[in-house]
Amino acid sequence: MALALAKQPPSADFIRPAEVAALSLHPPADFAEMAPLTYTLLREMASACRQRNVGFFLVQLTIPVQVDPEMWELATARYPDLDINLPDKQLGGFAAAENIVYFSLQSGFAFFQREHGVFLHGFGELPGYGHWGHFNEAGHRLAAELIARELLDRGLVPLTYK
């Protein structure tokens, strides 16, 4: 792996309002209104794929607070109504009800970050980026490896994993 950012303590802005809303048992109304639209779009994409006999594989990404135990402890101290598994419960439940193949990166990312002490989100010392937000190079590499392994394990691609 070319880039491995060492773990540093979270900054004061370690969790954004949208991340709080995504994990909150009581999200703001505008955030809660997005779920039906998201489900409609996913349902239509899955339907379009089925009509064309093309596979549709839904992957749940992560946010830093879901995979870093220190961040999670700080987040729940500040926002006690958070559920670390809420996105997986919601999207996983939707996928099961719609017969959509679903995979979450959360457990694999949490294990890797815990075992290796490497941040998988954000860009370290770049101003304004910190260790939150989008996957960094290490996060993209791990996501690719986990998704490839899952696709192969489910027999959804005709290759062998090395």
Short mmCIF file of C-alpha atoms in Angstrom, two decimals:
data_model
loop_
_atom_site.label_atom_id
_atom_site.label_comp_id
_atom_site.label_asym_id
_atom_site.label_seq_id
_atom_site.Cartn_x
_atom_site.Cartn_y
_atom_site.Cartn_z
CA MET A 1 0.00 0.00 0.00
CA ALA A 2 1.64 3.26 -1.10
CA LEU A 3 -0.01 5.53 1.45
CA ALA A 4 -0.67 4.65 5.06
CA LEU A 5 -1.64 7.59 7.23
CA ALA A 6 -0.76 7.05 10.86
CA LYS A 7 -3.59 7.35 13.34
CA GLN A 8 -3.76 10.66 15.19
CA PRO A 9 -6.28 11.83 17.79
CA PRO A 10 -9.51 13.21 16.31
CA SER A 11 -9.84 16.97 16.10
CA ALA A 12 -12.72 18.93 17.60
CA ASP A 13 -14.56 18.81 14.25
CA PHE A 14 -14.27 15.03 13.94
CA ILE A 15 -17.96 14.51 13.12
CA ARG A 16 -20.01 16.58 10.70
CA PRO A 17 -23.72 17.34 11.09
CA ALA A 18 -24.62 15.04 8.17
CA GLU A 19 -22.75 12.19 9.83
CA VAL A 20 -24.63 12.81 13.09
CA ALA A 21 -27.91 12.77 11.15
CA ALA A 22 -26.98 9.50 9.39
CA LEU A 23 -26.40 7.74 12.70
CA SER A 24 -29.08 9.44 14.79
CA LEU A 25 -32.12 7.57 16.02
CA HIS A 26 -33.91 10.95 15.74
CA PRO A 27 -32.58 12.58 12.54
CA PRO A 28 -33.63 16.06 11.42
CA ALA A 29 -36.75 16.09 9.27
CA ASP A 30 -34.91 17.11 6.09
CA PHE A 31 -32.51 14.20 6.48
CA ALA A 32 -35.29 11.72 7.22
CA GLU A 33 -37.10 12.86 4.05
CA MET A 34 -34.14 11.78 1.90
CA ALA A 35 -34.51 8.07 2.74
CA PRO A 36 -37.67 7.43 0.67
CA LEU A 37 -36.12 9.19 -2.33
CA THR A 38 -32.93 7.15 -1.95
CA TYR A 39 -34.90 3.91 -1.71
CA THR A 40 -36.96 4.83 -4.78
CA LEU A 41 -33.80 5.50 -6.81
CA LEU A 42 -32.15 2.27 -5.65
CA ARG A 43 -35.32 0.29 -6.40
CA GLU A 44 -35.43 1.76 -9.93
CA MET A 45 -31.73 1.01 -10.53
CA ALA A 46 -32.17 -2.59 -9.37
CA SER A 47 -35.26 -2.97 -11.56
CA ALA A 48 -33.46 -1.58 -14.61
CA CYS A 49 -30.60 -4.03 -14.02
CA ARG A 50 -33.00 -6.97 -13.65
CA GLN A 51 -34.78 -6.03 -16.88
CA ARG A 52 -31.43 -6.19 -18.67
CA ASN A 53 -30.33 -9.36 -16.84
CA VAL A 54 -27.46 -7.44 -15.24
CA GLY A 55 -26.42 -7.90 -11.62
CA PHE A 56 -26.95 -5.12 -9.09
CA PHE A 57 -24.72 -5.15 -6.00
CA LEU A 58 -25.33 -2.53 -3.29
CA VAL A 59 -22.35 -1.61 -1.11
CA GLN A 60 -22.73 0.37 2.13
CA LEU A 61 -19.75 2.69 2.59
CA THR A 62 -18.52 3.97 5.94
CA ILE A 63 -17.85 7.23 7.71
CA PRO A 64 -14.85 7.58 10.04
CA VAL A 65 -16.81 7.55 13.28
CA GLN A 66 -18.19 4.09 12.40
CA VAL A 67 -14.75 2.49 12.20
CA ASP A 68 -12.69 4.32 14.82
CA PRO A 69 -13.44 3.35 18.45
CA GLU A 70 -12.00 6.58 19.85
CA MET A 71 -14.11 8.71 17.53
CA TRP A 72 -17.19 6.62 18.38
CA GLU A 73 -16.66 7.14 22.10
CA LEU A 74 -16.32 10.90 21.63
CA ALA A 75 -19.35 11.00 19.32
CA THR A 76 -21.67 9.13 21.68
CA ALA A 77 -20.54 11.30 24.58
CA ARG A 78 -21.60 14.36 22.58
CA TYR A 79 -24.62 12.79 20.82
CA PRO A 80 -26.05 9.96 22.98
CA ASP A 81 -28.78 8.88 20.52
CA LEU A 82 -26.39 7.57 17.85
CA ASP A 83 -26.46 4.00 16.59
CA ILE A 84 -23.24 2.90 14.90
CA ASN A 85 -25.13 0.23 12.94
CA LEU A 86 -28.13 2.34 11.90
CA PRO A 87 -27.10 2.83 8.24
CA ASP A 88 -26.51 -0.91 7.89
CA LYS A 89 -29.81 -1.76 9.56
CA GLN A 90 -31.72 0.65 7.33
CA LEU A 91 -30.05 -0.02 3.99
CA GLY A 92 -29.53 -3.71 4.71
CA GLY A 93 -33.19 -4.06 5.65
CA PHE A 94 -34.26 -2.26 2.51
CA ALA A 95 -31.99 -4.45 0.36
CA ALA A 96 -33.33 -7.64 1.95
CA ALA A 97 -36.93 -6.55 1.39
CA GLU A 98 -36.18 -5.70 -2.26
CA ASN A 99 -34.09 -8.85 -2.89
CA ILE A 100 -31.00 -6.73 -3.64
CA VAL A 101 -27.54 -8.16 -3.03
CA TYR A 102 -26.04 -6.07 -0.22
CA PHE A 103 -22.62 -5.77 1.41
CA SER A 104 -21.39 -3.42 4.14
CA LEU A 105 -17.78 -2.34 4.48
CA GLN A 106 -18.19 -1.39 8.15
CA SER A 107 -16.88 -4.51 9.89
CA GLY A 108 -13.92 -4.91 7.52
CA PHE A 109 -12.94 -1.26 7.84
CA ALA A 110 -13.33 -1.27 11.64
CA PHE A 111 -11.21 -4.42 11.94
CA PHE A 112 -8.48 -3.06 9.66
CA GLN A 113 -8.32 0.32 11.40
CA ARG A 114 -8.26 -1.31 14.85
CA GLU A 115 -5.57 -3.83 13.88
CA HIS A 116 -3.33 -1.54 11.84
CA GLY A 117 -3.95 1.93 13.31
CA VAL A 118 -4.30 3.40 9.84
CA PHE A 119 -6.91 5.99 8.95
CA LEU A 120 -8.99 4.99 5.95
CA HIS A 121 -10.82 8.30 5.51
CA GLY A 122 -9.50 11.80 4.95
CA PHE A 123 -6.15 13.14 3.91
CA GLY A 124 -4.15 13.76 7.08
CA GLU A 125 -2.49 17.12 7.21
CA LEU A 126 -4.06 18.66 4.13
CA PRO A 127 -5.85 21.83 5.31
CA GLY A 128 -9.58 21.33 5.68
CA TYR A 129 -9.51 17.56 5.19
CA GLY A 130 -8.29 15.96 8.44
CA HIS A 131 -9.18 12.31 9.01
CA TRP A 132 -12.84 12.41 8.06
CA GLY A 133 -14.80 12.38 4.89
CA HIS A 134 -13.99 10.56 1.68
CA PHE A 135 -11.83 7.42 1.58
CA ASN A 136 -8.13 8.12 1.20
CA GLU A 137 -5.82 5.88 -0.85
CA ALA A 138 -5.65 3.25 1.90
CA GLY A 139 -9.46 3.31 2.22
CA HIS A 140 -9.97 2.92 -1.52
CA ARG A 141 -7.54 0.01 -1.64
CA LEU A 142 -9.21 -1.76 1.30
CA ALA A 143 -12.70 -1.14 -0.13
CA ALA A 144 -11.60 -2.63 -3.47
CA GLU A 145 -10.13 -5.69 -1.77
CA LEU A 146 -13.18 -6.27 0.45
CA ILE A 147 -15.65 -5.80 -2.42
CA ALA A 148 -13.65 -8.07 -4.73
CA ARG A 149 -13.49 -10.77 -2.07
CA GLU A 150 -17.24 -10.48 -1.42
CA LEU A 151 -18.10 -10.67 -5.12
CA LEU A 152 -15.90 -13.73 -5.52
CA ASP A 153 -17.18 -15.41 -2.34
CA ARG A 154 -20.76 -14.98 -3.56
CA GLY A 155 -19.88 -16.32 -6.99
CA LEU A 156 -20.90 -13.06 -8.66
CA VAL A 157 -17.72 -12.81 -10.73
CA PRO A 158 -16.04 -15.68 -12.56
CA LEU A 159 -12.51 -15.09 -11.22
CA THR A 160 -10.40 -16.48 -8.43
CA TYR A 161 -9.23 -14.14 -5.69
CA LYS A 162 -5.50 -13.97 -5.10
#
